[in-house]
XYZ file of N, CA and C in Angstrom:
711
model
N -10.605 10.385 20.886
C -11.344 10.859 19.708
C -12.231 9.734 19.168
N -13.487 10.097 18.845
C -14.363 9.175 18.169
C -14.376 9.541 16.689
N -13.857 8.651 15.871
C -13.776 8.894 14.438
C -14.875 8.126 13.730
N -15.810 8.873 13.122
C -16.887 8.255 12.341
C -16.585 8.491 10.880
N -16.382 7.416 10.143
C -15.991 7.525 8.743
C -17.064 8.136 7.862
N -18.312 8.193 8.332
C -19.362 8.884 7.582
C -19.073 10.377 7.467
N -18.216 10.895 8.350
C -17.919 12.329 8.378
C -16.657 12.690 7.593
N -16.075 11.735 6.908
C -14.829 11.974 6.182
C -14.997 11.655 4.697
N -14.645 12.617 3.867
C -14.660 12.430 2.414
C -13.268 12.223 1.840
N -12.284 12.920 2.424
C -10.949 12.961 1.858
C -9.910 12.523 2.884
N -8.985 11.693 2.442
C -7.887 11.233 3.293
C -6.581 11.680 2.650
N -5.824 12.498 3.368
C -4.510 12.964 2.925
C -3.450 12.233 3.737
N -2.470 11.662 3.067
C -1.454 10.875 3.761
C -0.056 11.298 3.348
N 0.787 11.490 4.330
C 2.205 11.709 4.105
C 2.835 10.379 3.684
N 4.073 10.432 3.171
C 4.734 9.205 2.739
C 5.800 8.731 3.730
N 6.914 9.449 3.811
C 8.058 8.979 4.590
C 7.791 9.064 6.081
N 7.872 7.926 6.749
C 7.601 7.867 8.173
C 6.146 7.597 8.483
N 5.271 7.889 7.525
C 3.828 7.699 7.724
C 3.369 6.405 7.061
N 3.572 6.306 5.765
C 3.269 5.062 5.054
C 4.495 4.165 4.943
N 5.652 4.794 4.797
C 6.898 4.051 4.622
C 7.801 4.198 5.838
N 8.561 3.163 6.092
C 9.496 3.125 7.209
C 10.584 4.186 7.009
N 10.695 5.107 7.963
C 11.679 6.182 7.848
C 13.102 5.708 8.132
N 13.255 4.446 8.492
C 14.595 3.898 8.691
C 15.443 4.082 7.434
N 14.829 3.913 6.267
C 15.559 4.114 5.009
C 16.132 5.532 4.941
N 15.301 6.520 5.163
C 15.728 7.930 5.033
C 16.760 8.302 6.081
N 16.533 7.854 7.323
C 17.481 8.183 8.389
C 18.837 7.559 8.110
N 18.834 6.300 7.692
C 20.096 5.630 7.383
C 20.774 6.302 6.192
N 19.983 6.649 5.181
C 20.567 7.213 3.965
C 21.265 8.547 4.247
N 20.545 9.466 4.888
C 21.089 10.812 5.080
C 22.081 10.909 6.234
N 21.908 10.082 7.247
C 22.752 10.209 8.429
C 23.964 9.277 8.411
N 23.903 8.243 7.562
C 25.002 7.289 7.519
C 25.567 7.085 6.117
N 24.707 6.779 5.149
C 25.197 6.391 3.826
C 25.822 7.574 3.064
N 25.115 8.704 3.020
C 25.670 9.863 2.316
C 26.966 10.345 2.971
N 27.020 10.510 4.302
C 28.301 10.883 4.915
C 29.417 9.900 4.616
N 29.103 8.609 4.554
C 30.117 7.603 4.244
C 30.693 7.826 2.855
N 29.831 8.058 1.872
C 30.294 8.284 0.508
C 31.019 9.631 0.388
N 30.543 10.637 1.084
C 31.183 11.959 1.064
C 32.558 11.895 1.720
N 32.676 11.128 2.800
C 33.954 10.967 3.487
C 34.978 10.309 2.575
N 34.539 9.287 1.831
C 35.457 8.598 0.921
C 35.932 9.536 -0.181
N 35.026 10.383 -0.675
C 35.387 11.298 -1.753
C 36.371 12.364 -1.292
N 36.228 12.816 -0.054
C 37.044 13.939 0.434
C 38.167 13.490 1.376
N 38.298 12.167 1.525
C 39.375 11.603 2.344
C 39.366 12.161 3.773
N 38.179 12.148 4.371
C 38.040 12.541 5.768
C 37.403 11.375 6.518
N 37.411 11.440 7.829
C 36.842 10.355 8.623
C 35.311 10.379 8.542
N 34.657 9.218 8.653
C 33.190 9.191 8.676
C 32.607 10.085 9.767
N 33.257 10.134 10.916
C 32.774 10.971 12.010
C 32.801 12.446 11.612
N 33.893 12.881 11.013
C 33.995 14.269 10.576
C 32.959 14.581 9.500
N 32.756 13.641 8.592
C 31.777 13.836 7.525
C 30.362 13.956 8.104
N 30.038 13.091 9.058
C 28.704 13.157 9.672
C 28.472 14.501 10.332
N 29.459 14.974 11.075
C 29.307 16.255 11.782
C 29.094 17.403 10.805
N 29.886 17.435 9.737
C 29.779 18.523 8.778
C 28.459 18.464 8.005
N 28.101 17.268 7.544
C 26.897 17.144 6.719
C 25.628 17.288 7.536
N 25.621 16.776 8.755
C 24.409 16.920 9.571
C 24.093 18.392 9.806
N 25.123 19.193 10.068
C 24.911 20.623 10.256
C 24.417 21.269 8.968
N 24.950 20.833 7.838
C 24.529 21.359 6.546
C 23.078 20.988 6.258
N 22.721 19.743 6.539
C 21.342 19.312 6.323
C 20.375 20.131 7.180
N 20.727 20.288 8.442
C 19.832 21.025 9.352
C 19.614 22.467 8.912
N 20.590 23.025 8.221
C 20.464 24.419 7.771
C 19.350 24.589 6.746
N 18.885 23.477 6.147
C 17.854 23.554 5.110
C 16.513 22.978 5.573
N 16.378 22.688 6.855
C 15.114 22.186 7.363
C 13.982 23.183 7.110
N 12.797 22.648 6.874
C 11.578 23.440 6.647
C 11.665 24.282 5.373
N 12.523 23.868 4.444
C 12.568 24.476 3.115
C 12.441 23.365 2.093
N 12.164 23.737 0.836
C 12.087 22.726 -0.223
C 13.443 22.096 -0.496
N 14.514 22.810 -0.200
C 15.852 22.239 -0.396
C 16.059 20.972 0.441
N 15.414 20.913 1.579
C 15.553 19.779 2.508
C 15.354 18.449 1.790
N 14.428 18.396 0.830
C 14.124 17.142 0.144
C 14.475 17.173 -1.347
N 15.139 18.213 -1.794
C 15.442 18.373 -3.220
C 16.725 17.608 -3.576
N 16.574 16.488 -4.276
C 17.735 15.659 -4.595
C 18.695 16.373 -5.532
N 18.184 17.187 -6.438
C 19.071 17.936 -7.339
C 19.906 18.942 -6.561
N 19.278 19.609 -5.595
C 20.006 20.565 -4.754
C 21.162 19.883 -4.039
N 20.887 18.722 -3.427
C 21.918 18.046 -2.665
C 22.974 17.408 -3.560
N 22.588 16.963 -4.735
C 23.590 16.443 -5.676
C 24.585 17.527 -6.039
N 24.070 18.740 -6.325
C 24.943 19.869 -6.667
C 25.771 20.317 -5.473
N 25.117 20.400 -4.317
C 25.782 20.928 -3.118
C 26.899 19.988 -2.629
N 26.670 18.677 -2.741
C 27.617 17.712 -2.196
C 28.544 17.119 -3.251
N 28.225 17.355 -4.521
C 29.033 16.759 -5.569
C 28.879 15.255 -5.635
N 27.709 14.762 -5.289
C 27.400 13.328 -5.308
C 26.127 13.100 -6.114
N 26.009 11.927 -6.715
C 24.786 11.556 -7.428
C 23.817 10.962 -6.402
N 22.994 11.820 -5.805
C 22.126 11.394 -4.708
C 21.114 10.322 -5.140
N 20.430 10.470 -6.285
C 19.519 9.398 -6.688
C 20.217 8.044 -6.857
N 21.425 8.068 -7.407
C 22.176 6.813 -7.572
C 22.529 6.212 -6.224
N 22.923 7.063 -5.278
C 23.249 6.567 -3.937
C 22.019 5.956 -3.265
N 20.845 6.511 -3.552
C 19.626 5.944 -2.957
C 19.402 4.521 -3.456
N 19.708 4.286 -4.696
C 19.526 2.937 -5.253
C 20.451 1.921 -4.587
N 21.571 2.386 -4.047
C 22.506 1.483 -3.381
C 21.914 0.878 -2.104
N 20.964 1.584 -1.496
C 20.366 1.071 -0.247
C 18.845 0.945 -0.356
N 18.336 0.821 -1.576
C 16.881 0.772 -1.761
C 16.243 -0.453 -1.110
N 17.051 -1.450 -0.776
C 16.502 -2.637 -0.099
C 15.906 -2.284 1.271
N 16.264 -1.108 1.805
C 15.726 -0.669 3.094
C 14.368 0.012 2.970
N 13.924 0.311 1.744
C 12.616 0.938 1.556
C 11.543 -0.074 1.870
N 10.628 0.257 2.755
C 9.598 -0.697 3.169
C 8.318 0.026 3.568
N 7.193 -0.641 3.330
C 5.873 -0.133 3.734
C 5.621 -0.555 5.175
N 5.103 0.373 5.976
C 4.764 0.039 7.356
C 3.687 -1.042 7.426
N 3.709 -1.858 8.476
C 2.631 -2.831 8.689
C 1.282 -2.129 8.789
N 0.262 -2.748 8.218
C -1.102 -2.233 8.314
C -1.479 -1.200 7.285
N -0.512 -0.685 6.523
C -0.796 0.383 5.561
C -1.693 -0.118 4.430
N -1.372 -1.246 3.855
C -2.169 -1.748 2.735
C -3.598 -2.044 3.179
N -3.770 -2.574 4.364
C -5.108 -2.834 4.883
C -5.897 -1.532 5.013
N -5.222 -0.475 5.476
C -5.902 0.811 5.636
C -6.252 1.424 4.287
N -5.342 1.384 3.338
C -5.620 1.911 1.996
C -6.779 1.148 1.360
N -6.795 -0.149 1.572
C -7.896 -0.970 1.045
C -9.224 -0.530 1.637
N -9.247 -0.292 2.954
C -10.476 0.152 3.608
C -10.954 1.481 3.019
N -10.032 2.432 2.841
C -10.404 3.745 2.302
C -11.004 3.626 0.906
N -10.406 2.818 0.053
C -10.911 2.665 -1.309
C -12.251 1.946 -1.319
N -12.404 0.947 -0.466
C -13.666 0.209 -0.392
C -14.812 1.103 0.065
N -14.492 2.168 0.794
C -15.519 3.079 1.308
C -15.517 4.407 0.572
N -14.949 4.390 -0.626
C -15.057 5.511 -1.589
C -14.539 6.845 -1.046
N -13.444 6.789 -0.315
C -12.816 8.024 0.148
C -11.845 8.531 -0.918
N -11.799 9.849 -1.071
C -10.734 10.444 -1.886
C -9.418 10.201 -1.164
N -8.467 9.602 -1.843
C -7.229 9.197 -1.188
C -6.053 9.847 -1.916
N -5.346 10.735 -1.207
C -4.257 11.495 -1.822
C -2.972 11.329 -1.025
N -1.891 11.087 -1.745
C -0.561 11.097 -1.149
C -0.019 12.517 -1.277
N 0.283 13.135 -0.139
C 0.759 14.522 -0.111
C 2.077 14.542 0.650
N 3.155 14.799 -0.051
C 4.479 14.600 0.517
C 5.433 15.745 0.198
N 6.394 15.945 1.073
C 7.481 16.880 0.794
C 8.525 16.266 -0.144
N 8.420 14.985 -0.390
C 9.459 14.282 -1.149
C 9.606 14.842 -2.564
N 10.838 14.847 -3.032
C 11.189 15.272 -4.384
C 10.687 14.237 -5.400
N 10.434 14.681 -6.626
C 9.929 13.789 -7.655
C 10.804 12.572 -7.889
N 12.132 12.753 -7.832
C 13.038 11.626 -8.053
C 12.970 10.617 -6.917
N 12.731 11.102 -5.700
C 12.521 10.201 -4.572
C 11.221 9.425 -4.752
N 10.176 10.132 -5.176
C 8.899 9.469 -5.427
C 9.044 8.357 -6.453
N 9.761 8.616 -7.525
C 9.935 7.605 -8.563
C 10.577 6.342 -7.997
N 11.612 6.514 -7.186
C 12.322 5.365 -6.605
C 11.419 4.602 -5.652
N 10.740 5.324 -4.771
C 9.966 4.653 -3.725
C 8.683 4.030 -4.241
N 8.023 4.706 -5.180
C 6.783 4.131 -5.719
C 7.080 2.909 -6.583
N 8.209 2.919 -7.270
C 8.599 1.751 -8.047
C 8.906 0.571 -7.135
N 9.560 0.861 -6.009
C 9.932 -0.189 -5.063
C 8.730 -0.746 -4.304
N 7.826 0.140 -3.856
C 6.733 -0.287 -2.982
C 5.433 -0.622 -3.727
N 5.266 -0.046 -4.916
C 4.063 -0.268 -5.734
C 2.771 0.136 -5.009
N 2.835 1.234 -4.253
C 1.630 1.696 -3.559
C 0.916 2.818 -4.322
N 1.506 3.297 -5.406
C 0.944 4.453 -6.088
C -0.457 4.258 -6.624
N -0.796 3.035 -7.011
C -2.104 2.796 -7.645
C -3.274 2.955 -6.678
N -2.998 2.990 -5.374
C -4.072 3.143 -4.400
C -4.641 4.566 -4.391
N -3.871 5.519 -4.871
C -4.225 6.929 -4.678
C -4.947 7.537 -5.875
N -5.851 8.463 -5.566
C -6.484 9.258 -6.611
C -5.495 10.221 -7.225
N -4.485 10.585 -6.473
C -3.442 11.468 -6.970
C -2.302 11.560 -5.994
N -1.155 12.020 -6.495
C 0.050 12.171 -5.682
C 0.572 13.587 -5.893
N 0.713 14.318 -4.799
C 1.152 15.713 -4.862
C 2.439 15.878 -4.060
N 3.446 16.434 -4.707
C 4.693 16.771 -4.022
C 4.689 18.249 -3.670
N 5.264 18.579 -2.527
C 5.401 19.985 -2.137
C 6.166 20.785 -3.184
N 7.000 20.098 -3.961
C 7.760 20.788 -5.002
C 6.833 21.250 -6.135
N 5.700 20.568 -6.321
C 4.692 21.048 -7.270
C 3.956 22.251 -6.711
N 3.641 22.196 -5.431
C 2.898 23.274 -4.775
C 3.756 24.524 -4.666
N 5.062 24.323 -4.475
C 5.978 25.452 -4.345
C 6.237 25.861 -2.915
N 5.725 25.068 -1.961
C 5.913 25.336 -0.535
C 6.072 24.008 0.197
N 6.861 23.960 1.264
C 6.896 22.766 2.101
C 5.661 22.726 2.997
N 5.324 21.551 3.481
C 4.142 21.425 4.323
C 4.298 22.158 5.660
N 5.510 22.482 6.021
C 5.736 23.252 7.241
C 5.282 24.704 7.108
N 5.047 25.156 5.885
C 4.609 26.526 5.635
C 3.120 26.672 5.933
N 2.763 27.738 6.636
C 1.354 27.946 7.017
C 0.418 28.083 5.822
N 0.950 28.417 4.656
C 0.107 28.598 3.475
C -0.037 27.342 2.626
N 0.661 26.277 3.026
C 0.688 25.076 2.164
C -0.698 24.502 1.922
N -1.474 24.328 2.987
C -2.736 23.589 2.864
C -3.775 24.353 2.056
N -3.712 25.677 2.089
C -4.578 26.476 1.216
C -4.140 26.341 -0.230
N -2.824 26.369 -0.466
C -2.299 26.224 -1.824
C -2.582 24.834 -2.389
N -2.664 23.851 -1.509
C -2.972 22.482 -1.962
C -4.321 22.410 -2.661
N -5.227 23.338 -2.332
C -6.551 23.355 -2.966
C -6.461 23.585 -4.477
N -5.349 24.100 -4.958
C -5.162 24.243 -6.407
C -5.025 22.881 -7.090
N -4.683 21.865 -6.308
C -4.461 20.522 -6.857
C -5.507 19.518 -6.391
N -5.997 19.711 -5.167
C -6.959 18.799 -4.562
C -8.100 19.625 -3.984
N -9.307 19.426 -4.456
C -10.460 20.124 -3.888
C -10.967 19.317 -2.696
N -10.890 19.921 -1.520
C -11.306 19.196 -0.318
C -11.898 20.154 0.709
N -12.784 19.632 1.516
C -13.390 20.369 2.612
C -12.602 20.053 3.877
N -11.882 21.021 4.441
C -11.061 20.731 5.634
C -11.839 20.094 6.776
N -13.118 20.468 6.905
C -13.922 19.930 8.005
C -14.262 18.457 7.811
N -14.099 17.953 6.580
C -14.405 16.546 6.287
C -13.173 15.821 5.740
N -12.010 16.265 6.227
C -10.748 15.704 5.742
C -9.926 15.161 6.901
N -9.280 14.034 6.647
C -8.354 13.421 7.595
C -6.937 13.525 7.053
N -5.977 13.801 7.942
C -4.569 13.856 7.574
C -3.759 12.975 8.511
N -2.930 12.117 7.933
C -1.994 11.304 8.705
C -0.576 11.761 8.421
N 0.180 12.063 9.468
C 1.528 12.625 9.341
C 2.421 12.123 10.476
N 3.733 12.035 10.215
C 4.674 11.755 11.290
C 5.378 13.031 11.748
N 4.912 14.188 11.261
C 5.482 15.483 11.643
C 4.438 16.303 12.389
N 4.729 16.602 13.647
C 3.801 17.438 14.419
C 3.764 18.864 13.871
N 4.862 19.320 13.297
C 4.873 20.654 12.683
C 3.877 20.721 11.539
N 3.867 19.701 10.690
C 2.946 19.680 9.559
C 1.499 19.537 10.023
N 1.288 18.792 11.076
C -0.057 18.686 11.633
C -0.513 20.025 12.189
N 0.408 20.773 12.760
C 0.072 22.080 13.317
C -0.364 23.045 12.211
N 0.382 23.083 11.094
C -0.002 23.977 10.009
C -1.343 23.554 9.416
N -1.592 22.235 9.361
C -2.878 21.744 8.865
C -4.015 22.118 9.808
N -3.749 22.050 11.096
C -4.752 22.426 12.090
C -5.106 23.904 11.972
N -4.105 24.729 11.768
C -4.337 26.159 11.626
C -5.185 26.468 10.392
N -5.054 25.635 9.359
C -5.880 25.824 8.164
C -7.307 25.328 8.372
N -7.494 24.428 9.314
C -8.841 23.958 9.620
C -9.103 22.497 9.325
N -8.069 21.734 8.945
C -8.267 20.304 8.737
C -8.628 19.681 10.079
N -9.736 18.943 10.083
C -10.326 18.543 11.363
C -9.732 17.277 11.974
N -9.544 16.258 11.172
C -9.153 14.949 11.706
C -7.654 14.742 11.488
N -6.893 14.928 12.558
C -5.431 14.933 12.462
C -4.856 13.804 13.308
N -3.972 13.018 12.702
C -3.378 11.883 13.407
C -1.856 11.889 13.254
N -1.221 11.773 14.395
C 0.240 11.698 14.429
C 0.659 10.236 14.404
N 1.530 9.900 13.459
C 2.013 8.530 13.324
C 3.323 8.407 14.099
N 3.262 7.734 15.224
C 4.402 7.694 16.141
C 5.431 6.629 15.777
N 4.980 5.570 15.124
C 5.909 4.484 14.784
C 6.499 4.745 13.406
N 7.173 5.909 13.272
C 7.651 6.350 11.969
C 8.834 5.529 11.460
N 9.568 4.897 12.367
C 10.723 4.088 11.981
C 10.699 2.774 12.737
N 11.075 1.702 12.045
C 11.125 0.391 12.681
C 12.244 0.307 13.715
N 13.146 1.290 13.711
C 14.260 1.281 14.646
C 14.016 2.165 15.860
N 12.846 2.791 15.939
C 12.542 3.708 17.041
C 11.372 3.206 17.870
N 11.372 3.570 19.130
C 10.242 3.273 20.002
C 9.213 4.386 19.870
N 7.937 4.054 19.579
C 6.922 5.092 19.407
C 6.764 5.975 20.641
N 6.539 7.254 20.384
C 6.314 8.235 21.457
C 5.014 8.976 21.149
N 4.098 9.009 22.092
C 2.817 9.676 21.884
C 2.984 11.182 21.800
N 2.202 11.830 20.946
C 2.199 13.277 20.828
C 1.405 13.886 21.980
N 1.849 15.037 22.463
C 1.110 15.762 23.487
C -0.019 16.598 22.880
N 0.024 16.775 21.543
C -0.901 17.710 20.905
C -1.924 17.060 19.982
N -1.625 15.855 19.480
C -2.488 15.243 18.483
C -2.776 13.783 18.810
N -3.938 13.313 18.344
C -4.269 11.901 18.483
C -3.162 11.083 17.845
N -2.710 10.051 18.553
C -1.524 9.324 18.155
C -1.856 7.890 17.754
N -1.266 7.460 16.633
C -1.406 6.091 16.166
C -0.029 5.468 16.044
N 0.084 4.176 16.385
C 1.302 3.477 16.026
C 1.141 2.878 14.625
N -0.031 2.321 14.351
C -0.316 1.766 13.025
C -1.706 2.199 12.558
N -1.881 2.295 11.246
C -3.150 2.740 10.676
C -4.293 1.761 10.906
N -3.981 0.529 11.229
C -5.054 -0.436 11.476
C -5.948 0.002 12.636
N -5.458 0.889 13.496
C -6.290 1.393 14.597
C -7.460 2.224 14.085
N -7.396 2.666 12.834
C -8.472 3.492 12.273
C -9.519 2.670 11.532
N -9.341 1.380 11.456
C -10.286 0.521 10.743
C -11.319 -0.009 11.732
N -12.598 0.331 11.550
C -13.633 -0.145 12.477
C -13.842 -1.650 12.347
N -14.483 -2.218 13.341
C -14.859 -3.628 13.243
C -15.909 -3.784 12.163
N -16.028 -4.956 11.626
C -16.958 -5.216 10.527
C -18.369 -4.761 10.877
N -18.992 -4.030 9.955
C -20.355 -3.556 10.137
C -20.479 -2.234 10.859
N -19.379 -1.690 11.349
C -19.379 -0.417 12.051
C -18.725 0.656 11.184
N -19.034 1.925 11.499
C -18.414 3.031 10.753
C -17.532 3.899 11.633
N -17.557 3.638 12.940
C -16.820 4.495 13.868
C -15.795 3.695 14.655
N -14.750 4.402 15.069
C -13.713 3.786 15.908
C -13.265 4.830 16.916
N -13.060 4.382 18.143
C -12.598 5.293 19.198
C -11.078 5.193 19.300
N -10.415 6.351 19.234
C -8.972 6.401 19.284
C -8.522 6.869 20.663
N -7.740 6.044 21.336
C -7.114 6.445 22.585
C -5.718 6.907 22.219
N -5.456 8.188 22.417
C -4.226 8.793 21.881
C -2.962 8.047 22.255
N -2.848 7.640 23.513
C -1.617 6.965 23.896
C -1.524 5.598 23.237
N -2.683 4.942 23.066
C -2.728 3.671 22.357
C -1.722 2.647 22.887
N -1.408 2.735 24.166
C -0.426 1.832 24.703
C 1.001 2.236 24.405
N 1.163 3.414 23.774
C 2.504 3.883 23.396
C 3.170 4.489 24.623
N 4.423 4.169 24.805
C 5.103 4.726 25.966
C 5.742 6.059 25.658
N 6.451 6.604 26.581
C 7.032 7.935 26.419
C 8.556 7.881 26.335
N 9.086 6.783 25.789
C 10.532 6.698 25.599
C 10.909 7.200 24.216
N 12.005 7.898 24.144
C 12.447 8.423 22.856
C 13.270 7.359 22.133
N 13.474 7.596 20.816
C 14.244 6.658 20.000
C 15.696 6.627 20.480
C-alpha cells in the first residue's frame, strides 16, 4: 500500500493492543483476576482459570466484554481496584508518541476510539498521559455498540464527523477492521505487535504494521509505502 498523508484528514486509533501493550490486559484477565477469584472461593488457580475463561468468552463481541461494572457484579470482585494492583504493567507501545506527534504536526483529526469501559480509560489515561494528544476520546459504551457490530462505524458519526474515504484506522482486531471496511473506511492497518510478550503475525486481509513508526514518511515527504509483511513472520504467540 502507498499511503499519502495528503489523502487523510482523520485518524482513528484503538487503545488496547494498538497504542498500549496488551500484555497488561492479558495478564489481568487471564491470570490476576482468576488468582483473586480462586482465593475468594477456595479453589485452585487452574480451576478458576478454566471457569472464568469460559465465562469471559461467553461475552465476547458484546459491551459486557469490557464493562468493569458488569464483571464486578458477576464475579463479586472490585475489578477497578484489582486493575490498580497491576497497573505497573500498563505501557505505551514503542513509536506511538512519535506517530501521534506526526499526526498533530500535520493537522490530522486524531480520535481515540475504543471498546474500553470508562473506568478502564480513567486508569490507563492517568497512567500513560496520552489523552492530551487526541481531539476526542470515544468509548463504545457511549456509542451503545461494540466495534465488532456492523453498525458501529455509522453510529460513530454521531460523535465524530469524518469522511470514510479520507480516514485511517489502526486496530489490533481484524474483526473490527472488517466492520470498518464494510462501512467504507479506506485506510486500514492491522497492528500485529499488540503485546510485548507475543511474536507479531501478519494479517492475511489487511496491511500489517508492527509499529506505527512505519507510517511516518522521511523528512520532506508525504507518502510512505507499506509492505504488509514488514518482515513479520508467521509464528503465533
